[in-house]
């Protein structure tokens, strides 16, 4: 009898352990799919939402639903200047649980090195651009990595191409998270007419930098990018460097050599349209081995560095701009060198600024 009871007990224990293992595997698979779907919706939103919305509204004009297109067009005309005057951020959307799944897919981490006082405004230089600026979006637009808790009293904004705010529906999506056009008017408004405690993140290298993005490359286009320094001086906004380690590892890009006809086409397109037509690929939806347009799951760590104190100078001279630009570069190099071995790079890796 005891032998039978012991056997039953062992059988129940084995069944319980097997059930727990099955549930654990199921939960892990569900988390993985939620993370993958969260990244998929984000990529599709940025690549297709604006164009598809525009085509749908044009199509509706030739149907019985034409009032929808007319009313939305009227709304855009009335609301035309909103992106340039602080936007229309919705804190509830920044806290969506989908962004936590988005963060955990890579995962993305934010590291603070110094405090930012709410009594000042800031321009945060975001480096590198990468292909889709995943680190900048996740840290400065969503609340998933704890920016608000790390920097209490600071409202982060992220700048992007002004043309994106001319696309229907997409403009609402961008403004809801705190994105604004990368224009003097929009940035100037946030730094002078929106109180203090504003941190405007600018991806300094822009579309031109994305053309050289590939794993293992740490080259930034910054040497002749000084407009952000001039704006910081004109508004007395402190300059803060940030670097997203791992940003360039998310995709594989076909990089055309300087001087080649394909590179020339890319550069001309970028100058005309504002963004660069990169030839890149990532993983597919079905497996890591398949090819597609989803980023690879590689860790991204965004380190926010020490602020460079900037005085308010309404008409800064070229020498003054150059001086603070050089101070910013020194602060960025210090940030990179102090953290590179912690987040996937070797001691011999250097940051090249062109």
Coordinates of C-alpha atoms in Angstrom, one line a residue:
X1 CA 0.0 0.0 0.0
X2 CA 2.8 2.4 0.9
X3 CA 4.5 1.5 -2.3
X4 CA 1.4 2.4 -4.3
X5 CA 0.9 5.7 -2.4
X6 CA 4.6 6.6 -3.0
X7 CA 4.3 5.8 -6.7
X8 CA 1.1 8.0 -6.9
X9 CA 2.8 10.8 -5.1
X10 CA 5.8 10.7 -7.4
X11 CA 3.5 10.6 -10.4
X12 CA 1.6 13.6 -9.1
X13 CA 4.8 15.5 -8.5
X14 CA 6.1 14.7 -11.9
X15 CA 2.8 15.8 -13.5
X16 CA 2.9 19.0 -11.5
X17 CA 6.5 19.7 -12.5
X18 CA 5.6 19.0 -16.2
X19 CA 2.6 21.3 -16.0
X20 CA 4.6 24.1 -14.5
X21 CA 7.3 23.7 -17.2
X22 CA 4.6 23.7 -19.9
X23 CA 3.0 26.9 -18.4
X24 CA 6.4 28.5 -18.1
X25 CA 7.2 27.8 -21.8
X26 CA 3.7 29.0 -22.8
X27 CA 4.2 32.3 -20.9
X28 CA 7.6 32.8 -22.4
X29 CA 6.3 32.2 -25.9
X30 CA 3.4 34.6 -25.3
X31 CA 5.8 37.3 -24.1
X32 CA 8.0 36.7 -27.2
X33 CA 5.1 37.1 -29.5
X34 CA 3.8 40.2 -27.7
X35 CA 7.3 41.8 -28.0
X36 CA 7.5 40.9 -31.7
X37 CA 4.1 42.3 -32.4
X38 CA 4.8 45.5 -30.5
X39 CA 7.9 46.1 -32.7
X40 CA 6.0 45.1 -35.8
X41 CA 3.3 47.8 -35.2
X42 CA 6.0 50.4 -34.5
X43 CA 7.9 49.7 -37.7
X44 CA 4.7 49.6 -39.8
X45 CA 3.5 52.8 -38.3
X46 CA 6.7 54.7 -39.1
X47 CA 7.1 53.2 -42.6
X48 CA 3.5 53.0 -43.8
X49 CA 1.0 54.9 -41.6
X50 CA 1.4 58.3 -43.2
X51 CA 1.4 57.1 -46.8
X52 CA -1.5 54.6 -46.3
X53 CA -3.6 57.2 -44.5
X54 CA -3.1 59.7 -47.3
X55 CA -4.1 57.2 -50.0
X56 CA -7.2 56.2 -48.0
X57 CA -8.3 59.8 -47.6
X58 CA -7.8 60.4 -51.3
X59 CA -9.8 57.3 -52.1
X60 CA -12.6 58.3 -49.8
X61 CA -13.0 61.6 -51.8
X62 CA -14.4 59.5 -54.6
X63 CA -16.9 57.6 -52.5
X64 CA -20.0 58.4 -50.5
X65 CA -17.7 58.9 -47.5
X66 CA -16.1 62.0 -49.0
X67 CA -17.2 64.2 -46.0
X68 CA -14.6 62.3 -43.8
X69 CA -11.8 63.5 -46.0
X70 CA -13.1 67.0 -46.3
X71 CA -13.6 67.4 -42.5
X72 CA -10.1 66.0 -41.8
X73 CA -8.6 68.3 -44.4
X74 CA -10.3 71.2 -42.7
X75 CA -9.0 70.0 -39.4
X76 CA -5.4 69.9 -40.7
X77 CA -5.7 73.5 -42.0
X78 CA -7.0 74.7 -38.6
X79 CA -4.4 72.7 -36.7
X80 CA -1.5 73.3 -39.1
X81 CA 0.8 75.2 -36.7
X82 CA 0.3 72.9 -33.7
X83 CA 3.4 70.8 -34.3
X84 CA 5.5 74.0 -34.4
X85 CA 4.0 75.2 -31.1
X86 CA 4.6 72.4 -28.6
X87 CA 2.5 69.7 -30.2
X88 CA -0.2 67.8 -28.5
X89 CA 1.4 65.1 -26.3
X90 CA -0.9 62.6 -24.5
X91 CA 0.8 61.2 -21.4
X92 CA -1.6 58.2 -21.3
X93 CA -0.3 57.0 -24.7
X94 CA 3.3 57.2 -23.5
X95 CA 2.5 54.8 -20.8
X96 CA 0.9 52.1 -23.0
X97 CA 1.9 48.6 -22.0
X98 CA 2.8 48.0 -25.7
X99 CA 5.9 50.1 -25.1
X100 CA 7.1 47.8 -22.3
X101 CA 6.9 44.9 -24.7
X102 CA 8.8 47.0 -27.2
X103 CA 11.5 47.8 -24.7
X104 CA 11.9 44.2 -23.7
X105 CA 12.2 42.9 -27.2
X106 CA 15.8 44.3 -27.6
X107 CA 16.0 45.2 -24.6
X108 CA 16.4 48.9 -24.3
X109 CA 18.0 50.5 -21.2
X110 CA 18.4 54.1 -20.1
X111 CA 21.5 55.0 -17.9
X112 CA 21.7 58.3 -16.0
X113 CA 25.1 59.8 -15.2
X114 CA 24.2 63.3 -14.0
X115 CA 21.1 65.1 -12.7
X116 CA 19.1 67.6 -14.9
X117 CA 17.6 70.5 -13.0
X118 CA 14.0 71.4 -13.9
X119 CA 14.9 75.0 -13.6
X120 CA 16.7 74.8 -17.0
X121 CA 16.0 73.8 -20.5
X122 CA 18.2 71.3 -22.5
X123 CA 19.1 70.2 -25.9
X124 CA 20.0 66.5 -25.8
X125 CA 22.2 65.4 -28.7
X126 CA 21.3 61.8 -29.6
X127 CA 23.9 59.6 -31.2
X128 CA 24.2 57.6 -33.4
X129 CA 21.2 57.9 -35.8
X130 CA 21.2 54.2 -36.8
X131 CA 18.4 53.2 -39.2
X132 CA 15.3 54.0 -37.3
X133 CA 16.5 55.7 -34.1
X134 CA 15.1 53.0 -31.8
X135 CA 17.0 54.0 -28.7
X136 CA 16.0 57.7 -29.0
X137 CA 12.3 56.8 -29.6
X138 CA 12.1 54.3 -26.7
X139 CA 13.9 56.5 -24.2
X140 CA 12.6 59.9 -25.0
X141 CA 9.1 59.3 -26.3
X142 CA 7.8 56.3 -24.4
X143 CA 7.8 56.1 -20.6
X144 CA 9.0 52.4 -20.6
X145 CA 12.6 53.0 -19.6
X146 CA 11.9 55.3 -16.7
X147 CA 13.0 58.7 -18.0
X148 CA 10.4 60.5 -15.9
X149 CA 11.6 58.7 -12.7
X150 CA 15.3 59.3 -13.4
X151 CA 14.9 62.9 -14.4
X152 CA 11.9 64.3 -12.3
X153 CA 10.5 67.5 -13.6
X154 CA 12.0 67.1 -17.1
X155 CA 9.7 66.8 -20.2
X156 CA 11.4 65.0 -23.0
X157 CA 10.7 65.8 -26.7
X158 CA 12.2 64.2 -29.8
X159 CA 12.6 66.0 -33.1
X160 CA 12.0 64.4 -36.5
X161 CA 11.5 65.6 -40.1
X162 CA 9.0 68.4 -40.5
X163 CA 7.5 66.7 -43.6
X164 CA 6.2 63.9 -41.4
X165 CA 3.8 66.3 -39.8
X166 CA 2.1 67.0 -43.1
X167 CA 0.9 63.4 -43.4
X168 CA -2.6 62.7 -42.2
X169 CA -3.1 60.6 -39.1
X170 CA 0.6 60.1 -38.8
X171 CA 1.0 63.6 -37.5
X172 CA -1.4 62.9 -34.7
X173 CA 0.5 59.7 -33.9
X174 CA 3.8 61.6 -33.7
X175 CA 2.5 64.5 -31.6
X176 CA 0.8 62.2 -29.1
X177 CA 4.2 60.9 -28.0
X178 CA 5.9 64.2 -27.8
X179 CA 7.7 64.4 -31.2
X180 CA 8.1 67.8 -32.9
X181 CA 9.5 69.0 -36.2
X182 CA 13.3 69.6 -36.3
X183 CA 12.8 73.3 -37.2
X184 CA 14.1 76.4 -35.6
X185 CA 10.6 77.6 -34.8
X186 CA 9.5 74.3 -33.1
X187 CA 12.6 73.9 -31.1
X188 CA 12.7 77.6 -30.2
X189 CA 9.1 77.5 -28.9
X190 CA 10.0 74.6 -26.6
X191 CA 13.1 76.4 -25.3
X192 CA 11.6 79.8 -24.8
X193 CA 7.8 79.8 -24.6
X194 CA 7.0 76.5 -22.9
X195 CA 8.5 77.2 -19.4
X196 CA 11.5 75.3 -18.0
X197 CA 12.2 71.6 -17.6
X198 CA 12.1 70.9 -21.4
X199 CA 14.6 68.5 -22.9
X200 CA 14.6 68.5 -26.7
X201 CA 16.4 65.5 -28.2
X202 CA 17.9 66.0 -31.6
X203 CA 19.5 63.2 -33.6
X204 CA 22.4 65.4 -34.8
X205 CA 23.8 63.1 -37.5
X206 CA 20.4 63.0 -39.3
X207 CA 19.6 61.1 -42.4
X208 CA 23.2 61.5 -43.8
X209 CA 24.6 59.5 -40.9
X210 CA 22.2 56.6 -41.5
X211 CA 23.8 55.9 -44.8
X212 CA 27.0 54.7 -43.0
X213 CA 25.2 52.8 -40.3
X214 CA 26.3 49.2 -39.9
X215 CA 27.4 46.9 -37.0
X216 CA 30.8 47.8 -35.5
X217 CA 30.9 51.3 -37.0
X218 CA 31.2 54.2 -34.6
X219 CA 31.4 57.2 -37.0
X220 CA 29.3 60.3 -36.3
X221 CA 28.5 63.2 -38.6
X222 CA 29.0 66.1 -36.2
X223 CA 32.1 68.2 -37.1
X224 CA 30.1 70.7 -39.2
X225 CA 26.7 70.3 -37.4
X226 CA 26.7 73.5 -35.3
X227 CA 23.1 74.8 -35.6
X228 CA 22.0 73.0 -32.4
X229 CA 24.8 74.8 -30.5
X230 CA 23.8 78.2 -31.9
X231 CA 20.2 77.5 -30.8
X232 CA 21.3 76.4 -27.4
X233 CA 23.2 79.7 -27.0
X234 CA 20.4 81.9 -28.2
X235 CA 18.0 80.3 -25.6
X236 CA 20.4 79.5 -22.8
X237 CA 19.7 75.8 -23.1
X238 CA 22.3 73.5 -21.7
X239 CA 23.8 70.9 -24.0
X240 CA 23.6 67.2 -23.0
X241 CA 25.3 64.4 -25.0
X242 CA 23.8 60.9 -25.2
X243 CA 25.0 57.8 -26.9
X244 CA 22.9 54.6 -27.7
X245 CA 25.3 51.7 -27.6
X246 CA 24.0 48.9 -29.8
X247 CA 21.9 51.2 -32.1
X248 CA 23.9 50.3 -35.2
X249 CA 23.6 46.5 -34.6
X250 CA 19.8 46.3 -35.2
X251 CA 19.9 46.0 -39.0
X252 CA 22.3 45.0 -41.8
X253 CA 22.7 47.6 -44.5
X254 CA 24.2 47.5 -48.0
X255 CA 26.7 50.4 -47.7
X256 CA 27.7 51.9 -51.0
X257 CA 31.2 53.4 -51.1
X258 CA 31.7 57.1 -51.3
X259 CA 31.9 58.2 -55.0
X260 CA 29.8 55.3 -56.3
X261 CA 26.7 56.1 -58.4
X262 CA 24.4 54.5 -55.9
X263 CA 25.8 56.5 -53.0
X264 CA 25.4 59.6 -55.2
X265 CA 21.7 58.8 -55.8
X266 CA 21.2 58.3 -52.1
X267 CA 22.8 61.6 -51.2
X268 CA 20.8 63.5 -53.8
X269 CA 17.6 61.9 -52.6
X270 CA 18.4 62.8 -49.0
X271 CA 19.1 66.4 -49.9
X272 CA 15.8 66.7 -51.8
X273 CA 13.5 64.7 -49.6
X274 CA 15.2 65.0 -46.2
X275 CA 15.6 61.3 -45.6
X276 CA 18.0 58.7 -47.0
X277 CA 16.8 55.7 -49.0
X278 CA 18.8 53.0 -47.1
X279 CA 19.0 49.5 -48.5
X280 CA 18.8 47.4 -45.3
X281 CA 17.3 44.3 -43.9
X282 CA 16.7 42.7 -40.5
X283 CA 14.9 39.6 -39.3
X284 CA 11.6 38.3 -40.6
X285 CA 8.3 37.7 -38.7
X286 CA 8.5 33.9 -38.7
X287 CA 12.1 33.3 -37.4
X288 CA 15.4 35.0 -36.5
X289 CA 17.0 33.2 -39.5
X290 CA 14.5 34.6 -42.0
X291 CA 15.1 38.1 -43.6
X292 CA 12.7 40.9 -43.3
X293 CA 12.3 44.5 -42.1
X294 CA 12.1 43.9 -38.3
X295 CA 15.2 44.9 -36.2
X296 CA 17.3 42.1 -34.7
X297 CA 16.9 41.7 -31.0
X298 CA 20.2 43.4 -29.8
X299 CA 20.5 45.2 -26.5
X300 CA 20.5 49.0 -26.7
X301 CA 21.9 51.1 -23.8
X302 CA 21.4 54.8 -24.0
X303 CA 23.7 56.7 -21.7
X304 CA 22.8 60.4 -20.9
X305 CA 26.0 62.3 -20.1
X306 CA 27.0 65.4 -18.2
X307 CA 25.4 68.7 -19.3
X308 CA 27.5 71.4 -20.8
X309 CA 26.5 74.7 -19.1
X310 CA 25.6 77.2 -21.8
X311 CA 24.9 81.0 -21.3
X312 CA 22.2 82.9 -23.1
X313 CA 23.7 84.9 -26.0
X314 CA 21.2 86.2 -28.4
X315 CA 23.6 86.8 -31.3
X316 CA 26.6 84.4 -30.6
X317 CA 29.7 84.9 -32.7
X318 CA 31.2 82.1 -34.8
X319 CA 34.0 81.8 -32.3
X320 CA 31.6 81.4 -29.4
X321 CA 29.6 78.7 -31.3
X322 CA 32.8 76.9 -32.2
X323 CA 34.0 77.0 -28.6
X324 CA 30.8 75.4 -27.2
X325 CA 30.6 73.0 -30.1
X326 CA 34.1 71.8 -29.1
X327 CA 33.1 71.5 -25.5
X328 CA 30.1 69.4 -26.5
X329 CA 32.3 67.1 -28.6
X330 CA 34.7 66.7 -25.6
X331 CA 31.8 65.8 -23.3
X332 CA 30.5 63.3 -25.9
X333 CA 34.0 61.6 -26.3
X334 CA 34.3 61.4 -22.5
X335 CA 30.9 59.7 -22.3
X336 CA 31.8 57.3 -25.0
X337 CA 35.2 56.3 -23.7
X338 CA 34.0 55.9 -20.1
X339 CA 31.1 53.5 -21.1
X340 CA 32.2 51.7 -24.3
X341 CA 33.6 48.6 -22.5
X342 CA 30.5 48.3 -20.3
X343 CA 28.1 48.0 -23.3
X344 CA 29.6 45.8 -25.9
X345 CA 32.6 47.6 -27.3
X346 CA 36.3 47.0 -26.8
X347 CA 38.9 49.3 -25.3
X348 CA 40.4 49.8 -28.7
X349 CA 37.2 51.0 -30.3
X350 CA 37.2 54.8 -31.0
X351 CA 34.5 57.3 -31.8
X352 CA 35.2 58.9 -35.2
X353 CA 33.7 62.3 -35.8
X354 CA 33.5 63.6 -39.4

